[in-house]
Coordinates of C-alpha atoms in Angstrom, one line a residue:
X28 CA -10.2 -18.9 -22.4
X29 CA -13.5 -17.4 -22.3
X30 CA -13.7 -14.2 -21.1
X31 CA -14.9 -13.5 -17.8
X32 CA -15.9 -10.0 -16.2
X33 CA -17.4 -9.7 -13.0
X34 CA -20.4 -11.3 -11.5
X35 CA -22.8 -9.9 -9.0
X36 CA -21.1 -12.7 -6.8
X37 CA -17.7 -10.9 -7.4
X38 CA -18.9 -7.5 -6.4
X39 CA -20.9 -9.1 -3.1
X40 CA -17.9 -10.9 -2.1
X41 CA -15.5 -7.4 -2.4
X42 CA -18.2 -4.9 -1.3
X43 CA -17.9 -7.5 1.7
X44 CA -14.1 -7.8 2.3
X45 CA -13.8 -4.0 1.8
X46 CA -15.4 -3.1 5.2
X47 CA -11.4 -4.5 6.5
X48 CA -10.0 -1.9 3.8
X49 CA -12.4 0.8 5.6
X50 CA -11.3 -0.7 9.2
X51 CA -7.6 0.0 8.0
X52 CA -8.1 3.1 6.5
X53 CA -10.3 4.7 9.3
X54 CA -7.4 3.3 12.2
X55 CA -4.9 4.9 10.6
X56 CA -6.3 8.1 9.8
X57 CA -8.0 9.4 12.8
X58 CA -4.8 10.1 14.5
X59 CA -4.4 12.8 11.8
X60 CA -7.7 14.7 13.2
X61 CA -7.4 13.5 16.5
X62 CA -3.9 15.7 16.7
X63 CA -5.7 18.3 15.9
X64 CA -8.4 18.0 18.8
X65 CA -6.8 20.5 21.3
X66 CA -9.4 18.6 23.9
X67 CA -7.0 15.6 22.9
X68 CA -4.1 17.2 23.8
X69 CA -5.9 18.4 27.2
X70 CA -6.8 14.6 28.3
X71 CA -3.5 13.5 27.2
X72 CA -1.5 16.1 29.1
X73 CA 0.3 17.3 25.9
X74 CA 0.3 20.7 24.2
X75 CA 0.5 22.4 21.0
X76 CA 1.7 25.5 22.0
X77 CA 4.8 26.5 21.2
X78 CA 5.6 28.8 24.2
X79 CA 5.6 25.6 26.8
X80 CA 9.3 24.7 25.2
X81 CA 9.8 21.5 27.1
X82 CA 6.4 20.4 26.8
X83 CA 5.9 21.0 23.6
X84 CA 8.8 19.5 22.7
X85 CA 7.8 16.2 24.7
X86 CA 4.8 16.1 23.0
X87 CA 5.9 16.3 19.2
X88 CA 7.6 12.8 20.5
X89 CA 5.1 11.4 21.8
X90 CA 3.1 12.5 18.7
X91 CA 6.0 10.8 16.7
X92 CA 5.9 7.7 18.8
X93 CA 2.3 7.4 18.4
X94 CA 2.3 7.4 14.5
X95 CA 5.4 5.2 14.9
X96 CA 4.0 2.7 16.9
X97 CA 1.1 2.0 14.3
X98 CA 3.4 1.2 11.9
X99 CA 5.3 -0.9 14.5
X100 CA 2.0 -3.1 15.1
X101 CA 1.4 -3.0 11.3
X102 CA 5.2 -4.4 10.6
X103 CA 4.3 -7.3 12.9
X104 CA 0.8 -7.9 12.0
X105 CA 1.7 -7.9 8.4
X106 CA 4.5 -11.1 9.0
X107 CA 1.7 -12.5 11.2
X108 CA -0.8 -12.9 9.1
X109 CA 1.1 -14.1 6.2
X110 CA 1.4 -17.6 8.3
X111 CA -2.2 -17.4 10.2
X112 CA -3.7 -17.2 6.6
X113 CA -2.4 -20.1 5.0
X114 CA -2.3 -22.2 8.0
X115 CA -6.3 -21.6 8.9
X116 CA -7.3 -20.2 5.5
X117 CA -8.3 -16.4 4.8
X118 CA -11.6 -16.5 6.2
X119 CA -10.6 -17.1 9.9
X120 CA -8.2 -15.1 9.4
X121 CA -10.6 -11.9 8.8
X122 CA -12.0 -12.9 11.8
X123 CA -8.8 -12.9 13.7
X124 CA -7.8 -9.7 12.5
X125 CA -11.7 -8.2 13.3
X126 CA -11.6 -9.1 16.8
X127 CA -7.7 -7.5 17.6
X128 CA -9.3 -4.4 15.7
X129 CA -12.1 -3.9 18.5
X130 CA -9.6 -4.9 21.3
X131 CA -7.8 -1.8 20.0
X132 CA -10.5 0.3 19.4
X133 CA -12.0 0.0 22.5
X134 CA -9.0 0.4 24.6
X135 CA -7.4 3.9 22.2
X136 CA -11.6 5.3 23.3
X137 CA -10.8 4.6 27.0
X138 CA -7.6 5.8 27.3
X139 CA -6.7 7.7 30.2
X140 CA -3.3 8.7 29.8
X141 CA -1.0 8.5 26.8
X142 CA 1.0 5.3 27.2
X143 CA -2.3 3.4 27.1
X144 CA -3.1 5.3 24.1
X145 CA 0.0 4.4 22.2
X146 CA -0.6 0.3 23.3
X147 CA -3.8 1.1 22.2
X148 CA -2.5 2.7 18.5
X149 CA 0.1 -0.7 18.5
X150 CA -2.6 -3.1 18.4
X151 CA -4.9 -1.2 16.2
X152 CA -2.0 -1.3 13.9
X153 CA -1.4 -4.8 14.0
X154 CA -4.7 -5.6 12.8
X155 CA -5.1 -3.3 10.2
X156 CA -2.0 -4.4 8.8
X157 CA -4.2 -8.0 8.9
X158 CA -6.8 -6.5 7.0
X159 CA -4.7 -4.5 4.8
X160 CA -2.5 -7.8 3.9
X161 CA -5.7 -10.3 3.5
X162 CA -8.3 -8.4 1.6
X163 CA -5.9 -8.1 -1.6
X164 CA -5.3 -11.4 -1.8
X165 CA -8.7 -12.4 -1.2
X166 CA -10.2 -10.6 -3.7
X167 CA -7.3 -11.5 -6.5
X168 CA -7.8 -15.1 -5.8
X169 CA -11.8 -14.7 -6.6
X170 CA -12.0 -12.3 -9.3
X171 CA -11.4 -12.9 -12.9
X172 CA -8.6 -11.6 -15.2
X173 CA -9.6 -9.1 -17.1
X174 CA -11.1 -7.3 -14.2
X175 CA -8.7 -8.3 -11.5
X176 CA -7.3 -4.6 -11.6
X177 CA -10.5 -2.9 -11.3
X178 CA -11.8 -5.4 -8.4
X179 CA -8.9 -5.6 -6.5
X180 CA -8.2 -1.9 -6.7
X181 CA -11.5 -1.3 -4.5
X182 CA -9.4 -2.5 -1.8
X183 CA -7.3 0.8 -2.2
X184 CA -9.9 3.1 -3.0
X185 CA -12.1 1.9 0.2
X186 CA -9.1 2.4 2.6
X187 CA -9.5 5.8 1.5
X188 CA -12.9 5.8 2.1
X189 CA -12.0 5.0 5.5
X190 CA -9.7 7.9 5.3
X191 CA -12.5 10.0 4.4
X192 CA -15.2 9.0 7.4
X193 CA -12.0 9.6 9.8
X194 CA -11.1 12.7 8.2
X195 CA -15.0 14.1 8.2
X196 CA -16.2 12.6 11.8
X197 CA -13.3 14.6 13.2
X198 CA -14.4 18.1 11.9
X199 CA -18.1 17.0 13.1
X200 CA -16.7 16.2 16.5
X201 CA -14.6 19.0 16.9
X202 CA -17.6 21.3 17.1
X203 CA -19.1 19.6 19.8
X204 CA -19.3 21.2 23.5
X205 CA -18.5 18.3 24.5
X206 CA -14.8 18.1 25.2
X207 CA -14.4 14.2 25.9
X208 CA -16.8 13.3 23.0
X209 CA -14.2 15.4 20.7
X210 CA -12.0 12.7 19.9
X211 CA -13.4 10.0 22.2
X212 CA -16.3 9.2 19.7
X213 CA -14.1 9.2 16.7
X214 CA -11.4 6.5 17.8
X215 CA -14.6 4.4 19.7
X216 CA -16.0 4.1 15.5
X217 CA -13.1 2.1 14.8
X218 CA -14.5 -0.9 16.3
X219 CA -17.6 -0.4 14.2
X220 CA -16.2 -1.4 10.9
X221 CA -14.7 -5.0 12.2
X222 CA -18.0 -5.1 13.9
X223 CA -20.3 -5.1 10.4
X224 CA -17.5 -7.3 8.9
X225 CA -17.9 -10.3 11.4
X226 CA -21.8 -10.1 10.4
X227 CA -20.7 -10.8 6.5
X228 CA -18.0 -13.1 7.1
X229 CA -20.3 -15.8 7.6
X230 CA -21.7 -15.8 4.1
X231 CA -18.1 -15.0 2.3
X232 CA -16.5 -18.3 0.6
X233 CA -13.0 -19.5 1.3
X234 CA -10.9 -18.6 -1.5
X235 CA -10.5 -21.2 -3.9
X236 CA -7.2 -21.4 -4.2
X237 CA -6.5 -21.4 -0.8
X238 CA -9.1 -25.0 -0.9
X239 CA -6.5 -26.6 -3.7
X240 CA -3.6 -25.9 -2.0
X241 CA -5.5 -27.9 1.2
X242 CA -6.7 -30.7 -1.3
X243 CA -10.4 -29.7 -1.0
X244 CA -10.6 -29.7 -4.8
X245 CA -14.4 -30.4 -4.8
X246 CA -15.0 -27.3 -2.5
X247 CA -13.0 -24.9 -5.0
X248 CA -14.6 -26.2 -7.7
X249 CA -18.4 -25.6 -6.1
X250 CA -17.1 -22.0 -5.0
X251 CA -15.6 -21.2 -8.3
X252 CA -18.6 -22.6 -10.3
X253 CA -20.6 -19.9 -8.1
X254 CA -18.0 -17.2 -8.7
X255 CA -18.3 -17.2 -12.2
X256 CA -21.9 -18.1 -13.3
X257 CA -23.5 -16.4 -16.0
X258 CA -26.4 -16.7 -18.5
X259 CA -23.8 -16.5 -21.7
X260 CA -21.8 -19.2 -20.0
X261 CA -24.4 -21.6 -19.2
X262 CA -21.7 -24.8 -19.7
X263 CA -19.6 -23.0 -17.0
X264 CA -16.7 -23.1 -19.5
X265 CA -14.5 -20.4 -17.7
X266 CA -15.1 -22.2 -14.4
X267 CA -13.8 -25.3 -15.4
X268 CA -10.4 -23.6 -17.5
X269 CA -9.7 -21.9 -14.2
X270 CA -10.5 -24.8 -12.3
X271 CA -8.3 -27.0 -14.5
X272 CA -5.6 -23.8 -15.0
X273 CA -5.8 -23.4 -10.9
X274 CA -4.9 -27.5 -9.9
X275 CA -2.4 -28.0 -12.8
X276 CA -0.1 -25.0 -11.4
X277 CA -0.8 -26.2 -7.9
X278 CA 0.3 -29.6 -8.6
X279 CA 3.3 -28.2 -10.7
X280 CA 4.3 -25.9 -7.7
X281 CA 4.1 -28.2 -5.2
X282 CA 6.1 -30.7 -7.4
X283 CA 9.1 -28.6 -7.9
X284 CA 9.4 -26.8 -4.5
X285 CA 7.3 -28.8 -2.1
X286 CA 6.8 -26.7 1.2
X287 CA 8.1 -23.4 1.2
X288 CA 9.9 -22.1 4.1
X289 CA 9.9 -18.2 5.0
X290 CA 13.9 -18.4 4.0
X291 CA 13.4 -20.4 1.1
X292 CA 12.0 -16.7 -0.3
X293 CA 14.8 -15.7 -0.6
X294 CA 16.7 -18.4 -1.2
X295 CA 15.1 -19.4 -4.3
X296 CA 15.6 -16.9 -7.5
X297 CA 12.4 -16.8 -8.9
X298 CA 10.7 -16.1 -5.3
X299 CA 13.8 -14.0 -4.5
X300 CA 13.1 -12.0 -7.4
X301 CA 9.4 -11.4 -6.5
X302 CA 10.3 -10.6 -3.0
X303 CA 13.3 -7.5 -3.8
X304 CA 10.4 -6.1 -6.2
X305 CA 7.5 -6.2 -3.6
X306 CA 10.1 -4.6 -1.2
X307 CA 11.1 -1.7 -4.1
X308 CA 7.6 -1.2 -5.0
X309 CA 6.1 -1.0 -0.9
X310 CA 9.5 1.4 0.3
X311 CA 9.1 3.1 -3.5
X312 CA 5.4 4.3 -2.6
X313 CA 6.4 5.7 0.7
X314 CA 9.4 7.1 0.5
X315 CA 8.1 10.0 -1.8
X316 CA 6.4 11.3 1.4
X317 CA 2.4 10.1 1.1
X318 CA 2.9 9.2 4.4
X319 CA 4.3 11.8 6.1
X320 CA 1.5 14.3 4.5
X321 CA -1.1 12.0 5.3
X322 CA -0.7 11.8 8.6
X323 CA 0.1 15.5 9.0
X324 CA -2.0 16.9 6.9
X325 CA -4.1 19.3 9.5
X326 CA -0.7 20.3 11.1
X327 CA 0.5 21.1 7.6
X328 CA -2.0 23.0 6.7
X329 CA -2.0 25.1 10.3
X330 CA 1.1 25.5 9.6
X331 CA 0.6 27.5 6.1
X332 CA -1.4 30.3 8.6
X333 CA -5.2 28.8 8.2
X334 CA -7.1 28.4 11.5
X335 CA -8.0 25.1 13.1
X336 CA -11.4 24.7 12.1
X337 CA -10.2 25.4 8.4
X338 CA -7.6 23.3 8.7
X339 CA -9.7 20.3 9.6
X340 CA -12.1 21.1 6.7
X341 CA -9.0 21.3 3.8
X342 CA -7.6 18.0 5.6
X343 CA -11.2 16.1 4.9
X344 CA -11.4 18.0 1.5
X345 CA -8.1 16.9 0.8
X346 CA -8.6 13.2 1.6
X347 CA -12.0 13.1 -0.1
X348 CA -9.9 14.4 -3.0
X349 CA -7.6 11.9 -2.3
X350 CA -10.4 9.2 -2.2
X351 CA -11.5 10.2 -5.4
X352 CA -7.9 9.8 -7.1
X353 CA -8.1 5.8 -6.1
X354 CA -11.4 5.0 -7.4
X355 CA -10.1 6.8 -11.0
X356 CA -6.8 4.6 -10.0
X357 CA -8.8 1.3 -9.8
X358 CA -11.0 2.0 -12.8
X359 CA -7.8 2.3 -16.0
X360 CA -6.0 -0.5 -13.8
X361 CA -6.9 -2.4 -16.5
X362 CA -6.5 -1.2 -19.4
X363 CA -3.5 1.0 -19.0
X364 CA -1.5 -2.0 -17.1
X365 CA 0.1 -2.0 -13.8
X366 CA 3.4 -0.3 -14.5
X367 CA 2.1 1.4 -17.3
X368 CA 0.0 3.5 -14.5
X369 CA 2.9 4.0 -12.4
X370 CA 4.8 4.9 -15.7
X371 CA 4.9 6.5 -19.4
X372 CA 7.7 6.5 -22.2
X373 CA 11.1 8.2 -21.0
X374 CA 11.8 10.5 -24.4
X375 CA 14.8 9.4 -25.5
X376 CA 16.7 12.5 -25.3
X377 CA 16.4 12.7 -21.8
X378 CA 18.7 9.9 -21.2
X379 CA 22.7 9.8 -21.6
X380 CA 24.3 6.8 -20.9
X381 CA 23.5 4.4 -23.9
X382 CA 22.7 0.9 -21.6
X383 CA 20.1 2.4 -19.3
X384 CA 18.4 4.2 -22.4
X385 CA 18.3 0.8 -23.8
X386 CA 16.8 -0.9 -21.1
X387 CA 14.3 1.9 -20.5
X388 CA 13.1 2.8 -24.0
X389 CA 12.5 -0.8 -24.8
X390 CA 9.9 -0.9 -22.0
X391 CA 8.3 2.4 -22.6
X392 CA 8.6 2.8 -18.5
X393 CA 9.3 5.9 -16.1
X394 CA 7.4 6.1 -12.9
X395 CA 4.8 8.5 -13.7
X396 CA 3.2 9.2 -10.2
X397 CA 6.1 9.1 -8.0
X398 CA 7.4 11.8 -10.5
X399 CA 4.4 14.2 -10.4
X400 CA 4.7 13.7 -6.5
X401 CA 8.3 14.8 -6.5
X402 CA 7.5 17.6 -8.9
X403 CA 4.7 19.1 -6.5
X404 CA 6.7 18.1 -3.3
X405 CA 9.6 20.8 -4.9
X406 CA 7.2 23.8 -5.1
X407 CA 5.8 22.7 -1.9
X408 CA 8.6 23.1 -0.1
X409 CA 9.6 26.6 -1.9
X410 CA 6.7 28.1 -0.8
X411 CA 7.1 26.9 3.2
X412 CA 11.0 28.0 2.9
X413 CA 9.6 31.5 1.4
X414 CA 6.7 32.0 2.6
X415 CA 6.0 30.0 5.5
X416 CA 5.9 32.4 8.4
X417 CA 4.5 35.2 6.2
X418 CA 0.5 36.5 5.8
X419 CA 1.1 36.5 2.0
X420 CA -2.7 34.9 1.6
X421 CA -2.1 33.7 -2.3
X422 CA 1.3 31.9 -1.5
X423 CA -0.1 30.0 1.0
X424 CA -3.3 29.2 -0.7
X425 CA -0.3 27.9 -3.4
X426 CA 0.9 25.7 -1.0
X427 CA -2.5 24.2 -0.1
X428 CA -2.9 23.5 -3.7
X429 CA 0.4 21.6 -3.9
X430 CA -0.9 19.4 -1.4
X431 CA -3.9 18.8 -3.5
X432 CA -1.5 18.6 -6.5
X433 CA 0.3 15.8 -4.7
X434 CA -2.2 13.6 -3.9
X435 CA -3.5 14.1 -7.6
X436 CA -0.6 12.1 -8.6
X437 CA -0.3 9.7 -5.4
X438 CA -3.7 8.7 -5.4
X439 CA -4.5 8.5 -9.6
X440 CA -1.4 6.7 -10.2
X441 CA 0.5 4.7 -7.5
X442 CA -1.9 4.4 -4.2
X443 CA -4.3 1.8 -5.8
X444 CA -1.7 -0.2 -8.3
X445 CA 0.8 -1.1 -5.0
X446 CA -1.6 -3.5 -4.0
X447 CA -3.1 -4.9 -7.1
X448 CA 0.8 -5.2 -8.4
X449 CA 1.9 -7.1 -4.9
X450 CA -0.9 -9.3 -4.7
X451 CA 0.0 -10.8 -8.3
X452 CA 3.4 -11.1 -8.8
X453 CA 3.4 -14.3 -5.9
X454 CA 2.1 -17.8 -7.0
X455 CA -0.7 -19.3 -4.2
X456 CA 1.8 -21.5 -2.6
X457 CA 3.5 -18.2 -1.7
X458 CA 1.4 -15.2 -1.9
X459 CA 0.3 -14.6 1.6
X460 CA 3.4 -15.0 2.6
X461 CA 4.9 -12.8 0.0
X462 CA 2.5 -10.1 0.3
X463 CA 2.8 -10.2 4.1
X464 CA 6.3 -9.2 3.5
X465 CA 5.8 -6.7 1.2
X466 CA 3.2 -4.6 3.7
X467 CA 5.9 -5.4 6.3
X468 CA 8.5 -3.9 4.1
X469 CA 5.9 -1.1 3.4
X470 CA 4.9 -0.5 7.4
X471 CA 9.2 -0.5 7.7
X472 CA 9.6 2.0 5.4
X473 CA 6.7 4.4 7.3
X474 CA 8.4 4.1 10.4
X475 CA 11.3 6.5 10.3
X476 CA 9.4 8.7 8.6
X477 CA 6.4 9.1 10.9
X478 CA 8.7 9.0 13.7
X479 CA 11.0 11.5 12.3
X480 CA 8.0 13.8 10.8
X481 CA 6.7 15.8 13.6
X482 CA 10.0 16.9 15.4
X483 CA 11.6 17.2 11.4
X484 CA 9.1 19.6 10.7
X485 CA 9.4 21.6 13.8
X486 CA 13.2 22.1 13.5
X487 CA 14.1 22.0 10.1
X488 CA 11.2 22.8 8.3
X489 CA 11.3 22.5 4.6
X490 CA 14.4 21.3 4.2
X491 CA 12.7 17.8 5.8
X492 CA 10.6 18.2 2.3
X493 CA 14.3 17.3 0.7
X494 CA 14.2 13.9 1.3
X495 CA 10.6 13.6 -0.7
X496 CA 12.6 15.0 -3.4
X497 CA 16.2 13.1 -3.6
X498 CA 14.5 9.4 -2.5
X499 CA 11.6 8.9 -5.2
X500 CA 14.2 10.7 -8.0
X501 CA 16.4 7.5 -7.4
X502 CA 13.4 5.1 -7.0
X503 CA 12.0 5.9 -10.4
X504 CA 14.5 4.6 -12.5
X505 CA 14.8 1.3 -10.4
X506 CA 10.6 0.8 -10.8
X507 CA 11.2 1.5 -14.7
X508 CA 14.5 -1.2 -14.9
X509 CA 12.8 -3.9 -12.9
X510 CA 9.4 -4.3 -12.3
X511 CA 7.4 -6.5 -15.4
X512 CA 3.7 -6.0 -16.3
X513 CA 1.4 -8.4 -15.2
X514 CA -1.5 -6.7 -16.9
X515 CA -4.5 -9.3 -18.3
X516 CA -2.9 -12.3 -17.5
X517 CA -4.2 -15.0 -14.8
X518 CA -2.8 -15.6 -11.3
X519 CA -1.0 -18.5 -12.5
X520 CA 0.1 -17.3 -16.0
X521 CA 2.3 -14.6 -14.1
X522 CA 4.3 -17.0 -13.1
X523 CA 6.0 -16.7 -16.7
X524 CA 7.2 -13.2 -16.2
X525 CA 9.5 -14.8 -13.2
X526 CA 10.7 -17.4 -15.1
X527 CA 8.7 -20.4 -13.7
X528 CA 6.8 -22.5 -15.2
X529 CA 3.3 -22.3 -16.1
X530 CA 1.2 -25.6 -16.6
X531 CA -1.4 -24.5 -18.6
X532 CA -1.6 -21.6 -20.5
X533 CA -5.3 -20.0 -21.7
X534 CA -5.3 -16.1 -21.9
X535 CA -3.1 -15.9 -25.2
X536 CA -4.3 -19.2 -27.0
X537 CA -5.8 -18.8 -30.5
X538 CA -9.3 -20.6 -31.3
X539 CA -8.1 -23.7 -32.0
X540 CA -5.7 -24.4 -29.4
X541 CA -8.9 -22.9 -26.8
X542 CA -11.4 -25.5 -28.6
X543 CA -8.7 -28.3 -28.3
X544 CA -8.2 -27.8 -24.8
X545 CA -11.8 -27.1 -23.7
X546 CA -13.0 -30.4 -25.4
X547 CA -10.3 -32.3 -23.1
X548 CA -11.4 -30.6 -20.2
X549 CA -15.0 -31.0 -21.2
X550 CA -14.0 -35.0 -21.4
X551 CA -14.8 -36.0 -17.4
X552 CA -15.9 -33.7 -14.6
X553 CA -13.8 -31.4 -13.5
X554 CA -14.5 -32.1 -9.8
X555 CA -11.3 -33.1 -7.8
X556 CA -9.8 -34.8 -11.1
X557 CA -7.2 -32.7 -11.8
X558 CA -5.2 -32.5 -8.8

């Protein structure tokens, strides 16, 4: 197969589909500074003073019910558009998902009380869990092999971007006089983002794949042509493998499971398969609590003694840190492999029982993120049981650095490689579907956290830390024993891994078998033939 890096069409197309990653990003995290608007609380008629028991006490549930009902939305709009977007194809889909996002928006700016802001937080959720499904599997099903990683990994690295602008308009708002404009103008941006993405859709292509499994062949072909012109490929060789790669599996699919109900998912062991390790890999990467410190982040930080206004300016450093850590993420995707950057060789020693050293050895896996996560998350949560209510200045600067220290590890290793991974392991015929399920699965797993995070905090304190600690220690070892490497290989060539059969074959052939098969393809036009 001829190799095929990215195109100035391939960067277009994902620079495009990356203002949804920024739409999702930028909804979820401007709760986190809008919390810590006390103008916010004021309109909302909440507090965050501790002296107003009741009332404070109301309002770290309303808190947690506001973070909770995002993720509700998100769980919802994640099964949603795993139907909408291989029913009407991804494109109107985006569009779909762009116009619920400025519904939301425009009603969380205007709220007047805090029911209408937590409809409003509902809805934003549900399309951001749209944009957070589609725009992986758009870009996997456009860009090429060897850089699937690194283009698909913008998607996670963007969101943070979106995470950043959230994070950085609210410590620019909070200094303003004006107290509605506070956090008024930061929720009202969230309909920008949606906005500038209905202005590129237009110009966007359908995904190919999506074309074949509608029997538009001639339409992928044109699109894919496009996709993957270059000046050293002037035969449009790797076009027409893909081409011929991408209708073979279709036909092969279609032929041995026809149309695939949301039970048969399950049902079927090689999609069952792929389904339990979307769902271990989604609850994995939020069960090691990203979530709960992302959303908290500027009450954390109060919390360690800093004022307001410095807490809002080591939340945005934090997340711009954070940011950084997904682009790195995205850009060894490649060449270190999927697992390989969640993971690293467990040293043999370290492991008694003789079957599970077996199994893990000969993979070379342990989960190398969630394990630095855990590791920082246990001196976190030593220094808040020690030092927490203390003016010891260098033990709390500690624990500010272990939140940096976290996010190290969550964004450079796992934060990036959840989506890439998920957006792979499913076959077309399946994917949105699948992946739909696995952001469900990962919304699910957010909920009792961010429900349970604000009043956990407040009455247990660090012992909530404990359940960062005990919950990734067991979910290491299942990521090592299960999940395979999908590293290099094309769409449809994963579906080895899973035991299913792959119709054509091109990433591992030698010369011969490469020139053999490109002279047959070569033989009539690719165009619609090879259905």
């Amino acid at each position: 197969m001829v190799t095929s890096k990215f195109s100035w069409a391939n960067i277009a197309i994902v620079l495009s589909l990356c203002l949804g990653s920024i739409s999702y990003g930028y909804n979820f995290s401007i709760i986190s500074t809008t919390v810590g608007q006390p103008t916010w609380y004021a309109s909302m008629g909440l507090t965050a003073d501790a002296t107003n028991a009741s009332l404070y006490a109301y309002s770290n549930q309303m808190i947690g019910t506001i973070f909770g009902l995002f993720s509700a939305g998100a769980i919802f709009g994640a099964l949603f558009v795993g139907w909408v977007c291989d029913a009407y194809g991804r494109k109107k889909s985006l569009l779909i998902a762009a116009f619920i996002n400025i519904i939301g928006g425009a009603l969380q700016a205007g709220s007047v009380h805090v029911a209408m802001f937590i409809v409003a937080r509902f809805v934003t959720g549900f399309s951001g869990a749209m944009f957070v499904t589609l725009v992986p599997i758009y870009i996997a099903e456009v860009a090429p092999p060897a850089t699937r990683g690194l283009l698909v990994g913008q998607h996670g690295a963007f969101f943070l971007i979106g995470y950043v602008l959230a994070a950085w308009v609210g410590v620019g708002s909070y200094y303003s006089t004006n107290a509605q404009f506070n956090w008024r103008f930061p929720v009202s941006l969230q309909i920008l983002w949606p906005l500038l993405m209905c202005c590129f859709i237009k110009w966007l292509p359908e995904s190919p794949r999506w074309l074949v499994s509608k029997g538009q062949n001639d339409e992928a072909w044109q699109i894919l042509e496009k996709l993957h012109s270059s000046t050293e490929d002037s035969t449009h060789t790797f076009a027409r493998e893909e081409f011929y790669q991408i209708t073979s599996q279709y036909a092969v699919d279609e032929a041995a499971y026809g149309v695939v109900s949301f039970l048969d998912l399950f049902r079927k062991p090689p999609f069952r398969k792929r389904m339990l390790i979307g769902t271990l890999v989604m609850w994995a990467s939020q069960a090691n609590g990203a979530i709960v410190i992302y959303s908290n982040i500027v009450g954390l930080v109060t919390g360690l003694g800093f004022s307001n206004s410095n807490s809002l300016l080591l939340s945005a450093g934090w997340i711009t840190w954070a940011c950084i850590g997904n682009f790195t993420n995205a850009l060894f995707l490649d060449r270190l492999g999927r697992i390989r950057s969640l993971c690293k060789p467990i040293p043999y020693f370290l492991v008694d029982f003789r079957h599970i050293r077996h199994v893990l050895t000969s993979k070379g896996l342990t989960v190398i993120g969630i394990t630095g996560c855990v590791v920082f998350v246990i001196i976190e949560a030593a220094i808040v049981k020690n030092y927490g209510s203390s003016t010891n200045k260098a033990a709390l600067a500690a624990g500010v650095a272990m939140l940096f220290g976290f996010i190290t590890f969550y964004g450079g290793f796992v934060d990036t490689t959840i989506y890439v991974y998920c957006s792979e392991i499913f076959p077309t015929h399946i994917r949105a579907k699948g992946m739909g399920w696995s952001l469900a699965v990962f919304f699910l797993s957010t909920l009792p956290f961010l429900e349970s995070s604000t009043t956990g905090f407040a009455t247990i304190g660090w012992k909530y830390y404990l359940l960062f600690i005990i919950l990734p220690s067991i979910n290491v070892f299942l990521l090592a024993l299960f999940c395979p490497e999908t590293k290099g290989l094309s769409l449809e060539e994963i579906n080895g891994v899973f035991n299913d059969k792959v119709a054509v074959q091109l990433t591992h052939l030698d010369t011969e078998e490469k020139s053999a098969l490109g002279a047959c393809i070569l033989q009539g036009t690719p165009v619609g033939s090879q259905k």
